[in-house]
Amino acid sequence: MSRIEHFLARKHLTPVSPGTTPTQGNAPDRLDVDDAPAIAVESLCKQYRTHWAVDEVNFIVPKGWTVGLLGGNGAGKTTTISMIMGLVVPSFGRAMVLGHDMATERHKVLSRMNFESPYVALPGRLTVRQNLTVFGRLYGVANLKTRIEELIEDFELGDVLDRVTGRLSAGQKTRVAVAKALINDPDVLLLDEPTASLDPDRAEWVRSRLRGYQKRRGATILLSSHNMTEVEQLCDFVVIMSHGRVVAMGRPQELAERFKCRDLDEVFIYLARVA
Amino acid sequence: MPQSLNRIAAMTARYYYILRSSWLRLLEIVYWPAMQMMVWGFLYTYLYDSKSAMASTAGLLLGAVLLWDVLFRGQLGFTFTFLEEIWSRNLANLMMSPLQPLELAASLMLMSLIRLVIGTLPVLLLTWLLFGFNVYAMGPGLIAFFLNLVLTSWAIGLVVAGLVIRQGFGAESLAYSIMIVLLPLCCVYYPVAALPVWLHPVAWSLTPTYVFEGMRAVLLDGTFRVDLMIECLALNAVYLGIGFTTFVTLLQSARHKGGLLTMGE
């Protein structure tokens, strides 16, 4: 049986039962957009030539949750996030955001989401103010001046506002990138290593801002990180990937208990070696 | 629609900020066409003063150089503005925003036009002051020539931008080299009749050919060939459609291939 036949057979014969945990199972085919989970990843697969970068991944992120997507290098996190953003089209399965298939209907939902990733930079030749203005206008932000002033205050950007973004320190750039990610008050926020280049003090400072935003806005956050302390502090739920597959999911504390580890850090190391 | 215009304006502002941020960039836009025009301008003066049989073609030569530059710089302006997104690793930010491909293309077209005006006007002035060649002698036909060449440059720019998205930096050199393929076939410096007969259909399938034939009709016979310009405009509409379809298709193909997120790394 070929890999594809195997996949299809598996998909038909062993559907993941919904409701086993808040983040498992397939969403119904037709779901009212308002009732849809913030993110639903259903049998998601991505094949590059002969390599399966993502291999039948399923999880659901309910609205208002912060979920961590963890895994070692090459685990498939970035590809999964890229498919959720609609930047990569899945080979099989689908990634839904707020009830819309990101492969075919992404433009219906893009104004309600945003992201930050170390792979992507803000235009370095523009000042921070110019960048925030351009992206605010792209997202159609109402009262843009007020929104930028709020972000300047929240992220203490006043002293760098008129400086060229490319000449900022790594930490300052990250703060600006997170501010850009919040410019449109997104309902769904995708963060790839949001504090990777920050010192522990600044990282905690950014985390507190993200927590504050999530609480105030009731936003959904999908976060990829290698910093397990960060994940434990921010995330309600964790999905751990290895070799393109989900190898474990649960609340951080539950996972530690399940694998008889002291904390998530140990769970991560254990799964990286075993899986 | 207002939202769409707002996004186009935002992107144009973004490109304008880049241009404004460096006087060297502004100088570069004027520098190359000006230097090229100096070379051809001196040749024009030499031929014109030589009273030889070549003297009558001197104006044709300079007119052809000027119009070819409109085509070449228009395409470079479009493609280089787009490449800024790749170089600054900003493409994923744009792809993840509500910006539509058509809006991105419209802002690139606007910027190409702005760069063209910045680069061309000083050169035209220079040509007139130094060599006494008045490009406005081409009359209202000049607007038709300019419009058609700009439309062609955008169609080519769209294809190159699509190839860069699909193939990555490997396709970047196309920005410089693709126009050279057109140079011998679209009869910039000689009439279509100078080509072998079997190449005539190829030449007439290229929009710049109509412009350069039209220019020769104006400068040699003093007649403006409206028929050529209408045919050229119709062909340009087709090419722009093909260009945009190619751009969208290659963008979609890049989404299947992956790598949009990490493009520019």
Coordinates of C-alpha atoms in Angstrom, one line a residue:
Chain A
M1 CA 0.0 0.0 0.0
S2 CA 1.4 3.4 -1.0
R3 CA 1.9 6.1 1.5
I4 CA -1.0 8.1 0.1
E5 CA -3.3 5.1 0.1
H6 CA -2.2 4.3 3.7
F7 CA -2.9 7.9 4.6
L8 CA -6.4 7.9 3.1
A9 CA -7.3 4.6 4.6
R10 CA -6.2 5.8 8.0
K11 CA -8.1 9.0 7.6
H12 CA -11.3 7.0 6.8
L13 CA -11.0 4.2 9.2
T14 CA -9.6 5.8 12.3
P15 CA -11.0 9.3 12.6
V16 CA -9.8 11.0 15.8
S17 CA -12.7 11.2 18.1
P18 CA -13.7 14.8 18.9
G19 CA -13.8 16.0 22.5
T20 CA -11.2 13.7 24.0
T21 CA -9.4 16.8 25.0
P22 CA -10.1 20.4 24.1
T23 CA -7.4 20.3 21.5
Q24 CA -7.9 16.9 19.8
G25 CA -10.2 15.7 17.1
N26 CA -11.5 16.8 13.7
A27 CA -13.9 19.7 13.5
P28 CA -17.2 19.1 11.8
D29 CA -17.2 19.7 8.0
R30 CA -19.7 22.5 8.3
L31 CA -19.3 24.8 11.3
D32 CA -20.8 28.2 11.9
V33 CA -17.8 30.6 11.5
D34 CA -18.7 32.3 14.8
D35 CA -18.7 28.9 16.6
A36 CA -15.6 27.7 15.0
P37 CA -12.4 27.2 17.1
A38 CA -9.8 29.8 16.6
I39 CA -7.5 27.3 15.0
A40 CA -8.3 23.8 13.8
V41 CA -5.6 21.7 12.2
E42 CA -7.1 18.6 10.6
S43 CA -5.0 15.7 9.2
L44 CA -2.4 18.2 8.2
C45 CA 0.4 16.9 6.0
K46 CA 3.1 18.5 3.9
Q47 CA 5.3 16.6 1.7
Y48 CA 8.5 18.0 0.1
R49 CA 9.6 15.6 -2.6
T50 CA 9.9 12.4 -0.7
H51 CA 10.2 13.9 2.8
W52 CA 7.1 14.4 5.0
A53 CA 7.8 17.6 6.9
V54 CA 4.4 17.4 8.6
D55 CA 2.7 14.1 8.8
E56 CA -1.0 14.0 9.8
V57 CA -1.1 16.5 12.5
N58 CA -4.4 17.2 14.3
F59 CA -5.2 19.8 17.0
I60 CA -7.7 22.4 17.9
V61 CA -7.0 25.7 19.6
P62 CA -10.2 27.0 21.3
K63 CA -10.8 30.8 21.2
G64 CA -9.0 32.6 24.0
W65 CA -6.4 29.9 24.6
T66 CA -2.7 30.2 24.5
V67 CA -1.2 27.0 23.0
G68 CA 2.5 26.2 22.7
L69 CA 3.8 24.3 19.7
L70 CA 7.0 22.7 20.7
G71 CA 9.6 20.5 19.1
G72 CA 13.2 20.2 18.2
N73 CA 14.8 21.6 15.1
G74 CA 13.2 20.0 12.0
A75 CA 10.2 18.8 14.0
G76 CA 7.8 20.5 11.6
K77 CA 6.7 23.5 13.8
T78 CA 7.6 26.2 11.2
T79 CA 5.9 24.3 8.4
T80 CA 2.8 23.8 10.5
I81 CA 2.7 27.5 11.4
S82 CA 3.3 28.4 7.8
M83 CA 0.3 26.3 6.8
I84 CA -1.8 27.9 9.5
M85 CA -0.8 31.3 8.2
G86 CA -1.7 30.2 4.6
L87 CA 1.9 30.8 3.4
V88 CA 2.2 27.1 2.6
V89 CA -0.5 24.9 1.0
P90 CA -0.9 21.5 2.7
S91 CA -0.4 18.3 0.7
F92 CA -3.3 16.8 2.6
G93 CA -5.6 17.9 5.3
R94 CA -6.4 21.5 6.2
A95 CA -5.6 24.3 8.6
M96 CA -8.6 26.4 9.6
V97 CA -8.5 29.8 11.3
L98 CA -11.7 31.2 12.7
G99 CA -13.6 28.8 10.5
H100 CA -11.9 29.6 7.2
D101 CA -9.6 27.2 5.3
M102 CA -6.3 29.0 5.1
A103 CA -5.4 27.4 1.7
T104 CA -8.4 28.8 0.0
E105 CA -10.1 31.5 2.1
R106 CA -7.2 33.2 3.8
H107 CA -8.2 36.7 2.7
K108 CA -11.4 36.5 4.7
V109 CA -9.5 36.2 7.9
L110 CA -6.1 37.8 7.4
S111 CA -7.2 41.2 8.9
R112 CA -8.1 39.4 12.1
M113 CA -4.7 37.7 12.6
N114 CA -1.1 38.6 12.8
F115 CA 2.3 37.0 13.4
E116 CA 5.9 37.5 14.5
S117 CA 8.7 35.3 13.4
P118 CA 12.5 35.5 13.5
Y119 CA 12.6 34.5 9.8
V120 CA 10.8 37.7 8.9
A121 CA 12.1 41.2 9.5
L122 CA 10.5 44.6 9.3
P123 CA 11.9 46.8 6.5
G124 CA 15.2 47.9 7.9
R125 CA 15.4 51.2 6.1
L126 CA 12.1 52.5 7.5
T127 CA 11.8 54.2 10.9
V128 CA 9.8 52.4 13.5
R129 CA 7.0 55.0 13.1
Q130 CA 7.0 54.5 9.3
N131 CA 6.8 50.7 9.7
L132 CA 3.9 50.8 12.2
T133 CA 2.1 53.3 10.0
V134 CA 2.5 51.2 6.8
F135 CA 1.4 48.0 8.5
G136 CA -1.5 49.8 10.3
R137 CA -2.7 51.0 7.0
L138 CA -2.3 47.6 5.4
Y139 CA -4.5 46.1 8.1
G140 CA -7.0 48.9 7.8
V141 CA -6.6 50.0 11.5
A142 CA -9.1 52.6 12.5
N143 CA -7.7 55.5 14.5
L144 CA -4.2 54.5 13.6
K145 CA -2.5 57.4 15.3
T146 CA -4.1 56.4 18.6
R147 CA -3.3 52.8 18.2
I148 CA 0.4 53.6 17.4
E149 CA 0.5 55.8 20.5
E150 CA -0.9 52.9 22.6
L151 CA 1.7 50.5 21.3
I152 CA 4.5 53.1 21.9
E153 CA 3.4 53.3 25.5
D154 CA 2.9 49.6 26.0
F155 CA 6.2 48.6 24.4
E156 CA 8.2 51.7 25.5
L157 CA 9.1 52.6 22.0
G158 CA 9.1 56.3 22.4
D159 CA 12.9 56.6 22.3
V160 CA 13.3 54.5 19.1
L161 CA 10.2 55.7 17.3
D162 CA 12.1 57.9 14.7
R163 CA 15.1 55.6 14.5
V164 CA 15.7 53.4 11.4
T165 CA 14.5 49.9 12.3
G166 CA 17.6 48.2 10.8
R167 CA 19.9 50.0 13.2
L168 CA 18.1 48.9 16.4
S169 CA 19.5 46.3 18.8
A170 CA 18.1 42.7 18.5
G171 CA 16.0 43.3 21.6
Q172 CA 14.5 46.5 20.3
K173 CA 13.8 44.9 16.9
T174 CA 11.9 42.2 18.7
R175 CA 9.8 44.7 20.7
V176 CA 9.0 46.5 17.5
A177 CA 8.1 43.3 15.7
V178 CA 5.7 42.3 18.5
A179 CA 4.2 45.8 18.5
K180 CA 3.7 45.3 14.7
A181 CA 2.1 41.9 15.4
L182 CA -0.5 43.6 17.7
I183 CA -1.1 46.7 15.5
N184 CA -4.5 45.4 14.3
D185 CA -5.6 44.0 17.7
P186 CA -5.6 40.5 16.2
D187 CA -8.0 37.8 17.4
V188 CA -5.4 35.1 16.5
L189 CA -1.8 35.7 17.1
L190 CA 1.0 33.4 15.8
L191 CA 4.3 33.8 17.5
D192 CA 7.5 32.0 16.5
E193 CA 10.1 32.3 19.2
P194 CA 8.9 35.7 20.3
T195 CA 11.6 36.3 23.0
A196 CA 14.5 34.4 21.3
S197 CA 16.9 37.4 21.2
L198 CA 15.9 39.0 24.5
D199 CA 17.7 39.0 27.8
P200 CA 15.7 37.2 30.6
D201 CA 14.5 40.5 32.0
R202 CA 13.3 41.9 28.7
A203 CA 11.8 38.5 27.8
E204 CA 9.8 38.5 30.9
W205 CA 8.7 42.0 30.1
V206 CA 7.5 41.0 26.7
R207 CA 5.7 37.9 28.1
S208 CA 3.9 40.2 30.6
R209 CA 2.8 42.4 27.7
L210 CA 1.5 39.3 25.7
R211 CA -0.3 38.0 28.8
G212 CA -1.9 41.5 29.3
Y213 CA -2.9 41.6 25.6
Q214 CA -4.4 38.1 25.7
K215 CA -6.3 38.8 28.9
R216 CA -7.6 42.2 27.7
R217 CA -8.5 41.1 24.2
G218 CA -9.4 37.5 24.8
A219 CA -7.1 36.7 21.9
T220 CA -5.9 33.2 20.9
I221 CA -2.2 32.7 20.8
L222 CA -0.3 29.9 19.1
L223 CA 3.3 30.1 20.3
S224 CA 6.4 28.2 19.1
S225 CA 9.3 28.3 21.5
H226 CA 12.3 26.5 22.8
N227 CA 12.1 28.2 26.1
M228 CA 10.1 25.8 28.3
T229 CA 9.9 28.2 31.2
E230 CA 8.2 30.7 28.8
V231 CA 5.8 28.0 27.6
E232 CA 4.9 27.0 31.1
Q233 CA 4.2 30.6 32.0
L234 CA 2.2 31.5 28.9
C235 CA 0.5 28.4 27.7
D236 CA -2.7 26.7 28.7
F237 CA -1.9 23.8 26.5
V238 CA 1.1 22.3 24.8
V239 CA 1.4 20.3 21.5
I240 CA 4.8 18.6 21.1
M241 CA 6.0 17.6 17.6
S242 CA 8.8 15.4 16.5
H243 CA 9.7 14.3 12.9
G244 CA 6.5 16.0 11.6
R245 CA 4.1 14.3 14.0
V246 CA 2.4 15.2 17.2
V247 CA 4.0 13.0 19.9
A248 CA 2.3 14.4 22.9
M249 CA -0.2 17.1 23.9
G250 CA -1.7 18.3 27.2
R251 CA -1.5 20.9 29.9
P252 CA 2.2 21.5 30.9
Q253 CA 1.7 20.1 34.4
E254 CA -0.2 17.1 33.0
L255 CA 2.6 16.3 30.6
A256 CA 5.2 16.4 33.3
E257 CA 3.2 14.0 35.4
R258 CA 2.4 11.7 32.4
F259 CA 6.1 11.3 31.5
K260 CA 7.2 11.3 35.2
C261 CA 9.3 14.4 34.7
R262 CA 9.9 17.4 37.0
D263 CA 9.0 20.0 34.4
L264 CA 8.3 20.6 30.7
D265 CA 12.0 21.0 30.0
E266 CA 12.6 17.4 31.0
V267 CA 9.5 16.3 29.0
F268 CA 10.9 18.0 25.9
I269 CA 14.3 16.3 26.3
Y270 CA 12.8 13.0 27.0
L271 CA 10.5 13.1 23.9
A272 CA 13.3 14.5 21.7
R273 CA 15.4 11.4 22.6
V274 CA 12.6 8.8 22.6
A275 CA 10.5 10.0 19.7
Chain B
M1 CA -12.5 49.6 -2.6
P2 CA -11.4 52.4 -0.3
Q3 CA -9.6 49.8 1.8
S4 CA -7.9 48.5 -1.3
L5 CA -6.8 52.0 -2.3
N6 CA -5.6 52.6 1.3
R7 CA -3.4 49.5 1.0
I8 CA -2.0 50.6 -2.3
A9 CA -1.3 54.0 -0.8
A10 CA 0.4 52.4 2.2
M11 CA 2.7 50.3 0.0
T12 CA 3.5 53.3 -2.2
A13 CA 4.3 55.3 0.9
R14 CA 6.6 52.4 2.1
Y15 CA 8.5 52.5 -1.2
Y16 CA 8.7 56.3 -1.1
Y17 CA 10.1 56.1 2.4
I18 CA 12.9 53.8 1.1
L19 CA 13.7 56.1 -1.8
R20 CA 13.7 59.2 0.4
S21 CA 15.9 57.5 3.0
S22 CA 19.0 57.5 0.8
W23 CA 20.3 60.3 -1.5
L24 CA 22.6 57.7 -3.1
R25 CA 19.6 55.7 -4.3
L26 CA 18.1 58.8 -5.8
L27 CA 21.4 59.6 -7.5
E28 CA 21.6 56.1 -8.8
I29 CA 18.2 56.4 -10.6
V30 CA 19.5 59.4 -12.5
Y31 CA 23.2 58.4 -12.8
W32 CA 23.0 55.5 -15.2
P33 CA 20.6 56.9 -17.7
A34 CA 22.5 60.2 -17.6
M35 CA 25.9 58.5 -18.3
Q36 CA 24.4 56.5 -21.1
M37 CA 22.8 59.5 -22.6
M38 CA 26.2 61.3 -22.6
V39 CA 27.8 58.6 -24.6
W40 CA 25.0 58.4 -27.2
G41 CA 24.7 62.2 -27.2
F42 CA 28.3 62.7 -28.1
L43 CA 27.9 60.1 -30.9
Y44 CA 24.8 62.0 -32.1
T45 CA 26.8 65.3 -32.2
Y46 CA 29.6 63.6 -34.1
L47 CA 27.3 62.1 -36.7
Y48 CA 25.3 65.2 -37.0
D49 CA 28.3 67.4 -37.6
S50 CA 30.0 65.0 -40.0
K51 CA 27.5 65.9 -42.7
S52 CA 27.8 62.3 -43.8
A53 CA 24.9 60.0 -44.9
M54 CA 24.7 58.9 -41.2
A55 CA 23.8 62.5 -40.1
S56 CA 20.1 62.0 -40.9
T57 CA 20.0 59.0 -38.6
A58 CA 21.6 60.6 -35.7
G59 CA 18.3 61.8 -34.2
L60 CA 16.8 58.4 -34.7
L61 CA 19.6 56.9 -32.7
L62 CA 19.2 59.3 -29.8
G63 CA 15.4 59.0 -29.8
A64 CA 15.7 55.2 -29.8
V65 CA 18.1 55.3 -26.8
L66 CA 15.8 57.5 -24.9
L67 CA 12.7 55.3 -25.5
W68 CA 14.7 52.1 -24.9
D69 CA 15.7 53.6 -21.5
V70 CA 12.0 54.2 -20.7
L71 CA 11.3 50.5 -21.2
F72 CA 14.5 49.3 -19.5
R73 CA 14.2 51.6 -16.4
G74 CA 10.5 51.0 -16.1
Q75 CA 11.1 47.3 -15.8
L76 CA 14.0 47.8 -13.4
G77 CA 12.0 50.2 -11.3
F78 CA 9.2 47.6 -11.0
T79 CA 11.5 44.6 -10.3
F80 CA 13.9 46.4 -7.9
T81 CA 11.1 47.8 -5.9
F82 CA 9.8 44.3 -5.5
L83 CA 13.2 42.9 -4.7
E84 CA 13.4 45.3 -1.8
E85 CA 10.8 43.0 -0.1
I86 CA 13.0 40.0 -0.6
W87 CA 16.2 41.7 0.5
S88 CA 14.6 43.0 3.6
R89 CA 12.9 39.7 4.4
N90 CA 9.5 41.4 4.5
L91 CA 7.6 39.3 1.9
A92 CA 6.0 37.1 4.5
N93 CA 4.8 40.1 6.4
L94 CA 3.1 41.3 3.3
M95 CA 1.7 37.9 2.3
M96 CA 0.2 37.6 5.8
S97 CA -1.4 41.0 5.7
P98 CA -4.7 41.7 3.9
L99 CA -2.7 43.0 0.9
Q100 CA -3.9 41.4 -2.3
P101 CA -1.6 40.5 -5.2
L102 CA -3.3 43.0 -7.4
E103 CA -2.8 45.7 -4.9
L104 CA 0.9 44.8 -4.5
A105 CA 1.2 44.9 -8.3
A106 CA -0.5 48.3 -8.5
S107 CA 1.8 49.8 -5.9
L108 CA 4.9 48.4 -7.7
M109 CA 3.5 50.0 -11.0
L110 CA 3.0 53.3 -9.3
M111 CA 6.5 53.2 -7.9
S112 CA 8.0 52.2 -11.2
L113 CA 6.3 55.3 -12.7
I114 CA 7.7 57.6 -10.0
R115 CA 11.2 56.2 -10.4
L116 CA 10.9 56.6 -14.2
V117 CA 9.9 60.2 -13.9
I118 CA 12.7 60.9 -11.5
G119 CA 15.2 59.2 -13.8
T120 CA 14.0 60.4 -17.1
L121 CA 13.1 64.1 -16.7
P122 CA 16.7 65.2 -15.8
V123 CA 18.1 63.1 -18.7
L124 CA 15.6 64.7 -21.2
L125 CA 16.6 68.1 -19.9
L126 CA 20.3 67.2 -20.2
T127 CA 19.8 65.9 -23.8
W128 CA 18.2 69.1 -24.8
L129 CA 20.7 71.4 -23.1
L130 CA 23.9 69.6 -24.1
F131 CA 23.0 68.2 -27.5
G132 CA 20.1 70.3 -28.6
F133 CA 17.9 67.2 -29.1
N134 CA 14.4 68.1 -28.2
V135 CA 12.4 64.9 -27.5
Y136 CA 9.2 66.9 -27.6
A137 CA 9.7 67.2 -31.3
M138 CA 8.0 63.8 -31.4
G139 CA 4.8 65.6 -30.5
P140 CA 1.8 64.0 -28.8
G141 CA 3.1 60.6 -30.1
L142 CA 5.7 60.8 -27.3
I143 CA 2.9 60.2 -24.8
A144 CA 1.7 57.2 -26.7
F145 CA 5.2 55.8 -26.9
F146 CA 5.9 56.4 -23.2
L147 CA 2.6 54.8 -22.2
N148 CA 3.0 51.7 -24.3
L149 CA 6.6 51.2 -23.2
V150 CA 5.7 51.6 -19.5
L151 CA 2.8 49.0 -19.9
T152 CA 5.3 46.6 -21.4
S153 CA 7.8 47.1 -18.7
W154 CA 5.2 46.3 -16.1
A155 CA 4.1 43.1 -17.8
I156 CA 7.7 42.0 -17.9
G157 CA 8.3 43.1 -14.3
L158 CA 5.3 41.0 -13.1
V159 CA 6.7 37.9 -14.7
V160 CA 10.2 38.5 -13.2
A161 CA 8.7 39.2 -9.8
G162 CA 6.7 35.9 -10.0
L163 CA 9.8 34.0 -11.0
V164 CA 11.8 35.5 -8.0
I165 CA 9.0 34.4 -5.7
R166 CA 8.9 30.9 -7.2
Q167 CA 12.6 30.3 -7.7
G168 CA 14.2 32.6 -5.1
F169 CA 17.4 34.5 -5.6
G170 CA 18.4 32.3 -8.5
A171 CA 16.0 34.3 -10.7
E172 CA 17.2 37.7 -9.4
S173 CA 19.6 38.2 -12.3
L174 CA 16.7 38.1 -14.7
A175 CA 15.9 41.6 -13.5
Y176 CA 19.0 42.8 -15.4
S177 CA 19.2 40.3 -18.2
I178 CA 15.6 39.7 -19.5
M179 CA 15.4 42.9 -21.4
I180 CA 18.6 42.2 -23.4
V181 CA 16.7 39.3 -25.1
L182 CA 14.2 41.8 -26.4
L183 CA 16.8 44.3 -27.7
P184 CA 17.7 42.7 -31.0
L185 CA 14.1 41.4 -31.7
C186 CA 12.1 44.6 -31.1
C187 CA 14.1 46.6 -33.6
V188 CA 15.2 49.5 -31.4
Y189 CA 17.9 50.9 -33.7
Y190 CA 16.8 49.5 -37.1
P191 CA 13.4 48.9 -38.9
V192 CA 11.7 45.5 -38.9
A193 CA 12.6 45.2 -42.5
A194 CA 16.3 44.8 -41.5
L195 CA 15.5 41.5 -39.8
P196 CA 15.3 38.2 -41.7
V197 CA 11.7 37.6 -42.9
W198 CA 11.2 34.6 -40.7
L199 CA 11.8 36.8 -37.6
H200 CA 9.2 39.4 -38.7
P201 CA 6.3 37.7 -36.9
V202 CA 8.4 37.5 -33.7
A203 CA 9.2 41.2 -33.9
W204 CA 5.6 42.1 -34.5
S205 CA 4.5 40.0 -31.5
L206 CA 6.6 42.3 -29.3
T207 CA 5.0 45.6 -28.2
P208 CA 8.2 47.7 -28.3
T209 CA 8.5 47.0 -32.0
Y210 CA 5.4 49.1 -32.6
V211 CA 6.8 52.0 -30.6
F212 CA 10.1 52.1 -32.3
E213 CA 8.5 51.8 -35.7
G214 CA 6.2 54.6 -34.7
M215 CA 9.1 56.7 -33.5
R216 CA 10.9 56.3 -36.9
A217 CA 7.7 57.2 -38.7
V218 CA 7.5 60.4 -36.7
L219 CA 11.2 61.4 -37.0
L220 CA 11.7 60.4 -40.7
D221 CA 8.3 61.0 -42.3
G222 CA 6.7 63.4 -39.7
T223 CA 3.6 61.1 -39.4
F224 CA 2.2 59.7 -36.2
R225 CA 1.0 56.1 -36.9
V226 CA -2.2 55.9 -34.7
D227 CA -2.8 52.3 -36.1
L228 CA 0.5 51.1 -34.7
M229 CA -0.2 52.6 -31.3
I230 CA -3.7 51.1 -31.0
E231 CA -2.4 47.7 -32.0
C232 CA 0.4 48.1 -29.4
L233 CA -2.1 49.1 -26.7
A234 CA -4.3 46.1 -27.4
L235 CA -1.2 43.8 -27.3
N236 CA -0.1 45.4 -24.1
A237 CA -3.5 44.7 -22.5
V238 CA -3.0 41.0 -23.4
Y239 CA 0.6 41.0 -22.1
L240 CA -0.4 42.7 -18.8
G241 CA -3.1 40.1 -18.4
I242 CA -0.6 37.3 -19.0
G243 CA 2.0 39.0 -16.7
F244 CA -0.5 39.3 -13.8
T245 CA -1.8 35.8 -14.3
T246 CA 1.8 34.5 -14.3
F247 CA 2.6 36.5 -11.2
V248 CA -0.4 35.0 -9.3
T249 CA 0.2 31.5 -10.6
L250 CA 3.9 31.5 -9.6
L251 CA 2.9 33.0 -6.2
Q252 CA 0.4 30.1 -5.7
S253 CA 3.1 27.7 -6.9
A254 CA 5.5 29.1 -4.2
R255 CA 2.8 28.5 -1.6
H256 CA 2.8 24.8 -2.6
K257 CA 6.6 24.6 -2.7
G258 CA 7.0 26.4 0.6
G259 CA 9.7 28.8 1.6
L260 CA 7.7 32.1 1.5
L261 CA 8.3 32.5 5.2
T262 CA 12.0 32.0 5.0
M263 CA 12.5 33.8 1.7
G264 CA 15.5 36.2 1.8
E265 CA 17.2 34.2 4.5

